[in-house]
Coordinates of C-alpha atoms and ligand atoms in Angstrom, one line a residue:
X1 CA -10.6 199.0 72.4
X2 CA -7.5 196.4 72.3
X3 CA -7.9 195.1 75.6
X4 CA -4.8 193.0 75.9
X5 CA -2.6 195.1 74.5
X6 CA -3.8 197.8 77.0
X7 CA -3.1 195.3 79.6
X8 CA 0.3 194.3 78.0
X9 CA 1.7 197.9 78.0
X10 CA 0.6 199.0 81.3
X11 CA 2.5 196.0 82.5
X12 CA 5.7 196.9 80.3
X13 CA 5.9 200.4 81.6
X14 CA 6.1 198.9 84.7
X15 CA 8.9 196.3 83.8
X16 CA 10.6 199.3 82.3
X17 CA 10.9 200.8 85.6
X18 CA 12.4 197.9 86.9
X19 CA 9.6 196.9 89.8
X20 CA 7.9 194.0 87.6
X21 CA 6.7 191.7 90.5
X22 CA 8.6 188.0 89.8
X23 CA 7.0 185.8 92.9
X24 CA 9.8 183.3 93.8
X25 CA 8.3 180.0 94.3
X26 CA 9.1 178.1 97.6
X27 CA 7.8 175.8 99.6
X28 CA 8.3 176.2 103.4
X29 CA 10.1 173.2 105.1
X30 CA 7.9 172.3 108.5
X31 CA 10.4 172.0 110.8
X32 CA 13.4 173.1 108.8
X33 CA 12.4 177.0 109.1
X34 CA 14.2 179.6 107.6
X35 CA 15.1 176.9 105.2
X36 CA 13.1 176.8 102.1
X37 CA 13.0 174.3 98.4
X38 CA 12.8 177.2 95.8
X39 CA 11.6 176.2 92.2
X40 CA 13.6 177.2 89.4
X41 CA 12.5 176.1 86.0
X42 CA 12.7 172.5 86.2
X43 CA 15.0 171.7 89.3
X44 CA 14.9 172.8 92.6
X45 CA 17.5 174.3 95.0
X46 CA 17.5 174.8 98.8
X47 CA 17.3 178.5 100.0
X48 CA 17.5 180.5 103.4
X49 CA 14.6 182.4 103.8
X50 CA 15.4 186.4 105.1
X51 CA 12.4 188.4 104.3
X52 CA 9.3 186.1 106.2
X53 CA 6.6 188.0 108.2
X54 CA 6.5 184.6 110.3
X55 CA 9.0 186.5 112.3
X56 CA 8.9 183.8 115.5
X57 CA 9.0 181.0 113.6
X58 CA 5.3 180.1 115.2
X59 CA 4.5 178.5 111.5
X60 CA 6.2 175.5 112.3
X61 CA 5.5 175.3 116.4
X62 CA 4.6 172.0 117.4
X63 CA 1.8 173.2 119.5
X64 CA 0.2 175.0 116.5
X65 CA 0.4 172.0 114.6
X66 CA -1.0 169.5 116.6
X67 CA -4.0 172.3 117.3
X68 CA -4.5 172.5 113.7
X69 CA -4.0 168.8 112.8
X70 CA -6.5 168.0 116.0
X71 CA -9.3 170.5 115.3
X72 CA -8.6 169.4 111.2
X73 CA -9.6 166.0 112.3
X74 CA -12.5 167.1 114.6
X75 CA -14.6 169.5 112.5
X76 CA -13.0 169.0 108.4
X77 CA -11.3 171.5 106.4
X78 CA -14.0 174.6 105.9
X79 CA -15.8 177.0 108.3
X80 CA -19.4 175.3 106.6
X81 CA -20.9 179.1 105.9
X82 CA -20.6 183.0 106.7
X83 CA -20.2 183.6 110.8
X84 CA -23.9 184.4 110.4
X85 CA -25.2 181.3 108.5
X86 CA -23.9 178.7 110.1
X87 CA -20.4 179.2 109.9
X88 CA -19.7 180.6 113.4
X89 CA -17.2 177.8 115.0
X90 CA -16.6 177.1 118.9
X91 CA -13.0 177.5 117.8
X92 CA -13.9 181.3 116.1
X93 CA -15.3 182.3 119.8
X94 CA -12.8 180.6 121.6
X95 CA -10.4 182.6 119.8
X96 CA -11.8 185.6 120.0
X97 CA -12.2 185.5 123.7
X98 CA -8.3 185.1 123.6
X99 CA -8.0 187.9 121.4
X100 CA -10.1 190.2 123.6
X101 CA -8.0 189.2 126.8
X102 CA -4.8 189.3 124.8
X103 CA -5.4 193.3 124.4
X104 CA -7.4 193.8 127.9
X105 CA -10.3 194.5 125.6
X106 CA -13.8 193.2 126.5
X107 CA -14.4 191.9 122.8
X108 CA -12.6 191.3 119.2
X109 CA -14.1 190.4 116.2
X110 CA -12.2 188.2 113.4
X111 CA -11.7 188.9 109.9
X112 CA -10.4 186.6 106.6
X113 CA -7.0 188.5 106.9
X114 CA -6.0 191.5 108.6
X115 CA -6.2 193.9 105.4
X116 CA -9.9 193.0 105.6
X117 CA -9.5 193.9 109.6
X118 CA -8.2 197.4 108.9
X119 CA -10.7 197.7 105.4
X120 CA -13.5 196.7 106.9
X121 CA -13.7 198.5 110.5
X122 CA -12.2 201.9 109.6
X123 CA -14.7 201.6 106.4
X124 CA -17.6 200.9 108.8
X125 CA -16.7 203.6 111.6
X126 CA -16.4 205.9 108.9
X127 CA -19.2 205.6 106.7
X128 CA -21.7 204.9 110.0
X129 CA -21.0 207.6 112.1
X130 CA -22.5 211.0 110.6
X131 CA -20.2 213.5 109.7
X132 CA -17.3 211.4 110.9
X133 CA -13.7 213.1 110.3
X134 CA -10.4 210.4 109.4
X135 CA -7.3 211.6 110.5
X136 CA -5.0 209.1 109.0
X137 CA -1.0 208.8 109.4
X138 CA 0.8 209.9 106.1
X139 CA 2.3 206.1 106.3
X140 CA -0.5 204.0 106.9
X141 CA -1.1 200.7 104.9
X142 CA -2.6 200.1 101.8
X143 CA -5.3 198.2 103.7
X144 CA -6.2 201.3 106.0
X145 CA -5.9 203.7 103.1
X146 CA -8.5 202.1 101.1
X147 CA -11.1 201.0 104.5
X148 CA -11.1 204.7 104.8
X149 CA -11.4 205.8 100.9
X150 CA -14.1 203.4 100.8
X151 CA -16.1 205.0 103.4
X152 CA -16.0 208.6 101.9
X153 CA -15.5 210.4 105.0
X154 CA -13.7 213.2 105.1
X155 CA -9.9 212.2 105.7
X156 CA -7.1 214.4 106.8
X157 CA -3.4 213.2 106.6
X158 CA -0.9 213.8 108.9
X159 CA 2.7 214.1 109.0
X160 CA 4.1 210.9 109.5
X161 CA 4.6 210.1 113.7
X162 CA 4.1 213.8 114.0
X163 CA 1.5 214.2 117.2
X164 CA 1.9 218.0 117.0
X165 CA 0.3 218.3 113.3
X166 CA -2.2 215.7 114.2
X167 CA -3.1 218.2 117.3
X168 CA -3.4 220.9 114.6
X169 CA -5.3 219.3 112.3
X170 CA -7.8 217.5 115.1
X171 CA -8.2 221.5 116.6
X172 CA -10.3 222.7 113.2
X173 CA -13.2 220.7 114.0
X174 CA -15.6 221.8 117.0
X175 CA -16.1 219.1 119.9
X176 CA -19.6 217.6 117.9
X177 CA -17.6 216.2 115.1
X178 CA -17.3 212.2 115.3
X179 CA -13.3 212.1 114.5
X180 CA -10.8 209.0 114.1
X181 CA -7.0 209.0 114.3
X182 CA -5.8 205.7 112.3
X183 CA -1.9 205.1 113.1
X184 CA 0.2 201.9 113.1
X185 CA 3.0 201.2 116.4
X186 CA 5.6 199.5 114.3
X187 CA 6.0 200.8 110.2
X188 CA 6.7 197.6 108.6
X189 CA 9.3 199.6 106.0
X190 CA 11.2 201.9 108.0
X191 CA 10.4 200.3 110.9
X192 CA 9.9 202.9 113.2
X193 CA 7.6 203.2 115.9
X194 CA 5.2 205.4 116.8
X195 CA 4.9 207.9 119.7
X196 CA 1.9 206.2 121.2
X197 CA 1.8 207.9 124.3
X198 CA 1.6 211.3 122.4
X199 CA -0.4 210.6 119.9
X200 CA -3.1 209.5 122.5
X201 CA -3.1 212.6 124.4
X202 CA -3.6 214.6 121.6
X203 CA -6.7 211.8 121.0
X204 CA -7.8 212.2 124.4
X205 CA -7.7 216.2 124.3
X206 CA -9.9 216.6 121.2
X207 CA -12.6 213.7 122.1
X208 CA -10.9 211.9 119.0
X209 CA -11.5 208.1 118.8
X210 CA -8.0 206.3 118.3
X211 CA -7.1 203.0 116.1
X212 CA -4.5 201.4 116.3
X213 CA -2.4 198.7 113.9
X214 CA -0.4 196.5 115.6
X215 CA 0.2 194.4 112.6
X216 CA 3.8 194.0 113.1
X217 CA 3.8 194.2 116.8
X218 CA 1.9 191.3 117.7
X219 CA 3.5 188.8 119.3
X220 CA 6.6 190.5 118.9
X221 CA 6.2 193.4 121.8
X222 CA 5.0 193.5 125.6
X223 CA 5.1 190.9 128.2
X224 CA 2.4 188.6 126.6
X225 CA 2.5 189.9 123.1
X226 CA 0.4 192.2 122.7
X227 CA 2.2 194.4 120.9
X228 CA 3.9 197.8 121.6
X229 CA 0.8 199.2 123.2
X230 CA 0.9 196.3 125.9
X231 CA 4.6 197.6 126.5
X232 CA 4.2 200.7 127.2
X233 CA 0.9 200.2 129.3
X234 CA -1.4 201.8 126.9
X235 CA -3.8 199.3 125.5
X236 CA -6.6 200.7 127.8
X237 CA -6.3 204.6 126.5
X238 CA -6.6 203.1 122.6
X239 CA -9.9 202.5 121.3
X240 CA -9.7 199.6 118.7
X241 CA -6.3 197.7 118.2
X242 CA -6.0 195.6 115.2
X243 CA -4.0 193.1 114.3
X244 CA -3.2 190.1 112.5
X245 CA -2.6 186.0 113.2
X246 CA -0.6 185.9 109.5
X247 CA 2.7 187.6 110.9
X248 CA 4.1 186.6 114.0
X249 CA 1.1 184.4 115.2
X250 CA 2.1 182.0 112.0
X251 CA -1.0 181.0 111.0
X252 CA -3.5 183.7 109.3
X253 CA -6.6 185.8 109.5
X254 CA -7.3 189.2 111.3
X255 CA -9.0 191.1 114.0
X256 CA -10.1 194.3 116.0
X257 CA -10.2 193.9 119.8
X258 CA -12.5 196.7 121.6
X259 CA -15.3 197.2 123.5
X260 CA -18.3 194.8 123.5
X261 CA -20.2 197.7 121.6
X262 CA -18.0 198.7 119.5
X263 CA -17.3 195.4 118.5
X264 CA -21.5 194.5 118.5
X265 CA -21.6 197.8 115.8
X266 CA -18.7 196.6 113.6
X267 CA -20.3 192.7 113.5
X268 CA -23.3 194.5 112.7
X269 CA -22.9 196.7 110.3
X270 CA -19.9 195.8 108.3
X271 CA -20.0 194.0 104.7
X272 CA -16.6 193.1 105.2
X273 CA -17.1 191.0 108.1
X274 CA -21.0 189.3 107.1
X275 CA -21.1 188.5 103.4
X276 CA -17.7 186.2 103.6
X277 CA -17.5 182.6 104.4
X278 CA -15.9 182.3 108.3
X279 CA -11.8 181.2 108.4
X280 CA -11.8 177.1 108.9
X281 CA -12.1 176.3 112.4
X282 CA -8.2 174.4 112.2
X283 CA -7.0 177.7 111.2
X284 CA -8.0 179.2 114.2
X285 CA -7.0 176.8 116.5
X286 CA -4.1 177.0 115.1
X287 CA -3.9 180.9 116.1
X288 CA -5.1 180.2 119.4
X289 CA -2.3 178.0 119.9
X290 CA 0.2 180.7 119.1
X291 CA -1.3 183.2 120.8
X292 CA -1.4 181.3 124.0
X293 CA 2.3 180.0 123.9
X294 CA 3.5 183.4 123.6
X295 CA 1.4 184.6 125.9
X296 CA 3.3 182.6 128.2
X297 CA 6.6 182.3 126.4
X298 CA 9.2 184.8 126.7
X299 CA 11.7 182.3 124.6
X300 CA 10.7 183.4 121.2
X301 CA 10.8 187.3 121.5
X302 CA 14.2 187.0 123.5
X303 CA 16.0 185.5 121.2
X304 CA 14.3 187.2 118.3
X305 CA 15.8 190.3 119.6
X306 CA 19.6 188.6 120.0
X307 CA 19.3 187.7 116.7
X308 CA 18.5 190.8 115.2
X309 CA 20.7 193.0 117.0
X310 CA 23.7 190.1 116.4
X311 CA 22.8 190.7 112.4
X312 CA 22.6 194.6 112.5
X313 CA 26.2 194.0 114.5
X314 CA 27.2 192.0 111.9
X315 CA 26.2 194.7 108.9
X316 CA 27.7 197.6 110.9
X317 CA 31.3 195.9 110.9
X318 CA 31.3 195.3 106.7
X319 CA 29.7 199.2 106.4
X320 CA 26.9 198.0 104.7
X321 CA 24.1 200.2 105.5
X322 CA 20.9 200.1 107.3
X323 CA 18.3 202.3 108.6
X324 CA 18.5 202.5 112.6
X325 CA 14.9 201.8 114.3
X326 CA 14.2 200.5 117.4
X327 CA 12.3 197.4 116.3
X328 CA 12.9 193.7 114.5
X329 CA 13.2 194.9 111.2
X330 CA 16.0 196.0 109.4
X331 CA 15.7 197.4 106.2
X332 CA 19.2 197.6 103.9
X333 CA 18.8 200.5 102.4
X334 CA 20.0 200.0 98.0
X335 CA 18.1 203.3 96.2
X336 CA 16.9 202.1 93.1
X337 CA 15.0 199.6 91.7
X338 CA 16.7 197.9 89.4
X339 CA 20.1 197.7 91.4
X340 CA 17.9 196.3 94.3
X341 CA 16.5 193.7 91.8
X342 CA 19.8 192.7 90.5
X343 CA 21.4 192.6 94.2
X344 CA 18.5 190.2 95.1
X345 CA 18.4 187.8 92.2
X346 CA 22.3 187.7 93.0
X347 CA 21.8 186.4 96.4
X348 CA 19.6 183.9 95.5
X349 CA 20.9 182.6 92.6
X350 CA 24.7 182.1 93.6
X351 CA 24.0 182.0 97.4
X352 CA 20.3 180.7 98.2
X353 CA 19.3 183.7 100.2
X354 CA 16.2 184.7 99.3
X355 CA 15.5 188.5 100.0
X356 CA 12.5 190.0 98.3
X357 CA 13.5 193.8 96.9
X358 CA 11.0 196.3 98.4
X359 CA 10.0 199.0 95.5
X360 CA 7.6 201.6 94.5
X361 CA 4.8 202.1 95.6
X362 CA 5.3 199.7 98.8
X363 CA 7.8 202.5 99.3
X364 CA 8.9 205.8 97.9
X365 CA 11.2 205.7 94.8
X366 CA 14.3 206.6 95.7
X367 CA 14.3 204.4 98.9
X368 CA 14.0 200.5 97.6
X369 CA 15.6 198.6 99.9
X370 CA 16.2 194.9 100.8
X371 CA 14.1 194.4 104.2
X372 CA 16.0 191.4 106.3
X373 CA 13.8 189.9 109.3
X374 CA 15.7 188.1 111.8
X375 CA 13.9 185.3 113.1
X376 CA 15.1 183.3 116.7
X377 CA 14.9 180.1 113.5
X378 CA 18.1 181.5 112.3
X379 CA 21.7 180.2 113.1
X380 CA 24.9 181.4 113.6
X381 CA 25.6 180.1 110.3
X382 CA 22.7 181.3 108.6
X383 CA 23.9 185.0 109.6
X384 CA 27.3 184.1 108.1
X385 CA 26.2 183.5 105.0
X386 CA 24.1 186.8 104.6
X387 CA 26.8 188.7 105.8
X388 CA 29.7 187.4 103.8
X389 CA 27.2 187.6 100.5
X390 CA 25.9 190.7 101.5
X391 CA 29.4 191.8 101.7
X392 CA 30.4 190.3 98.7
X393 CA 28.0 191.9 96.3
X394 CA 28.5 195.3 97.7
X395 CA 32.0 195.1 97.0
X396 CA 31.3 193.4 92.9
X397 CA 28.3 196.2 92.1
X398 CA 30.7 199.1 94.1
X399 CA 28.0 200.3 96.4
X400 CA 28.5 202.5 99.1
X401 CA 29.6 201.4 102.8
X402 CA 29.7 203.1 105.7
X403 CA 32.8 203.3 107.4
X404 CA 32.9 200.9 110.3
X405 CA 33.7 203.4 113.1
X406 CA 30.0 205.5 112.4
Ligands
PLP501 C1 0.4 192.9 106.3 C2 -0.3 194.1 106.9 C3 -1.7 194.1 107.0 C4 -2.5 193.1 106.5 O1 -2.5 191.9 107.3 P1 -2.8 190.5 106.5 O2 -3.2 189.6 107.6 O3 -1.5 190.1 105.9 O4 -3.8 190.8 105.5 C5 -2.2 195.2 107.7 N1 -1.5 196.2 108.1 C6 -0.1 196.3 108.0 C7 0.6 197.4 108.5 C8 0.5 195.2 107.3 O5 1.8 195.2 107.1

């Protein structure tokens, strides 16, 4: 077999299709956040970041820095091992006892990221319990999809934030048969939020075990941030939350926050979590950090939501359209691939706004989009400047608007 020309044409058939992945390289500006230094050939330019996950700004927090550049100093740059040989930190437990009280859970566990969170605790549940039964939510992440593929269990799908088919599909199996309902609170595409509420009753009625990503809730939702859960008062009814300290915390790594036995099993029992060198102890002070300022710090959140209602505003007057959801993200909705590549390259190349184009498969084809996340780091000004080029390119490439009045 011609290996490189197998590799070569898979890749062109993608290219053909118009969602070749081109990574734009940036460099983050500490302290000058959304603003960027993008690398072009051989010069550089200075561009407005629109699509980060660090949706708080926590990345460039003072307090997070002078954690990380402290505990940097204090214990070096790696972990030293694997939590089990070695590598296990006073800054991993300290952090993890956040975590657990973070969620009102009496344990969490930490991971390398938070796709090794979701693939390694809904693998492990899966596999471990006998006979276990996945009932997974028709949306779910990459990262839960393939924890769950990976265990072989049997896994059911249901209709996307539809508690009533999830209640159908949970009443086929008899009260003996170990089952797990994996949803997110906040879809990171559409961004729509589950019915949490519901979807735990339905839990509750057939003895099912619930799991919850709060990936993009984090932070973001709930008096202390703990996500949509904590706001709606329903972290106690929800069996494992997971989440991640790469989005809104700022820093990175992942976690599950249960109880102390659930949490004992997954440490336990889970390749995932043993056979992987520990995250270094800086980066999780650093996440302690953030965790604890916006724990306490209602600044961040508040004016997170200004600014992405002011930007939504802002759309709505030029007719450009969006999806409507009730959380932070707001995806600008383009339909192809190739129009959203072009409309994206556009903005950065003759206005410096960098908005990554969302294809197939991180969403359906037919629906690529450019996803905008208003951060509280970005100025009057800053919105401005996305709106008027925004508005600009729908007018040159003759897009559809909405009229202003709907
Ligand atoms: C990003 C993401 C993850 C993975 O988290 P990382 O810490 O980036 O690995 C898990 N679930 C969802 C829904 C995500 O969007």
């Amino acid at each position: 077999m011609d290996y490189e020309a197998y590799f070569k044409g898979e890749l062109d058939t993608v290219r053909d299709e118009g969602r070749y992945r081109i990574f734009t390289e940036i460099e983050r500006r500490c302290g000058k956040f959304p603003n960027a230094t993008r690398y072009v050939e051989d010069r550089t330019e200075q561009v407005t970041v629109w699509c980060s996950n660090d949706y708080l700004g926590m990345g460039q927090h003072p307090e997070v820095l002078q954690a990380m550049h402290e505990v940097l100093d204090d214990c070096g740059a790696g972990a030293g091992g694997t939590r089990n040989i070695s590598g296990t930190n006073h800054h991993h437990v300290v952090l993890e006892r956040e975590l657990a009280d973070l969620h009102g859970k009496e344990a969490a566990l930490l991971f390398t990221s938070g796709y090794v969170s979701n693939w390694a605790a809904l693998g492990t549940l899966a596999a471990k319990m006998p006979g276990c039964v996945v009932f997974s939510d028709a949306l779910n992440h990459a990262s839960m999809i393939e924890g769950i593929r990976h265990s072989r269990a049997t896994c059911r799908v249901w209709r996307h934030n539809d508690p009533a088919h999830l209640d159908e599909l949970l009443a086929e199996y008899g009260p003996d048969v170990p089952k797990l309902v994996a949803f997110e609170s906040v879809y990171s595409m559409d961004g729509d939020i589950a019915p949490i509420a519901e979807i735990l009753d339905v839990c509750e009625k057939h003895g099912a075990m619930s799991y919850i990503d709060e990936v993009h809730a984090v932070g973001l939702y709930g008096p202390r941030g703990g996500g949509v859960a904590e706001r709606e008062g329903l972290m106690d009814r929800i069996t494992v939350i997971e989440g991640t300290l790469g989005k809104a915390i700022g820093v990175m790594g992942g976690y599950i926050a249960a109880s102390a036995a659930l949490c004992d099993f997954i440490r336990t029992f889970s390749s995932g979590f043993i056979f992987t060198t520990a995250l270094p102890p800086a980066i999780a002070a650093g996440a302690t950090a953030s965790i604890r300022h916006l724990k306490a710090s209602e600044l961040e959140r508040a004016r997170q939501r200004e600014r992405v209602a002011t930007v939504r505003r802002r759309l709505d007057a030029m007719g450009i359209p969006h999806l409507p959801n009730p959380s932070h993200i707001i995806p600008v909705m383009v339909g192809d691939a190739k129009k959203a590549k072009r409309i994206s390259d556009w903005l950065l190349d003759n206005h410096g706004i960098y908005v990554q184009p969302i294809n197939y498969p991180t969403v359906p084809r037919g629906t690529e989009r450019l996803r905008i996340t208003p951060s509280p780091v970005h100025t009057d000004g800053d919105v401005d400047r996305l709106i008027e080029a925004l508005s600009d390119i729908w007018s040159q490439c003759e897009l559809a608007r909405r009229s202003a009045a709907a």
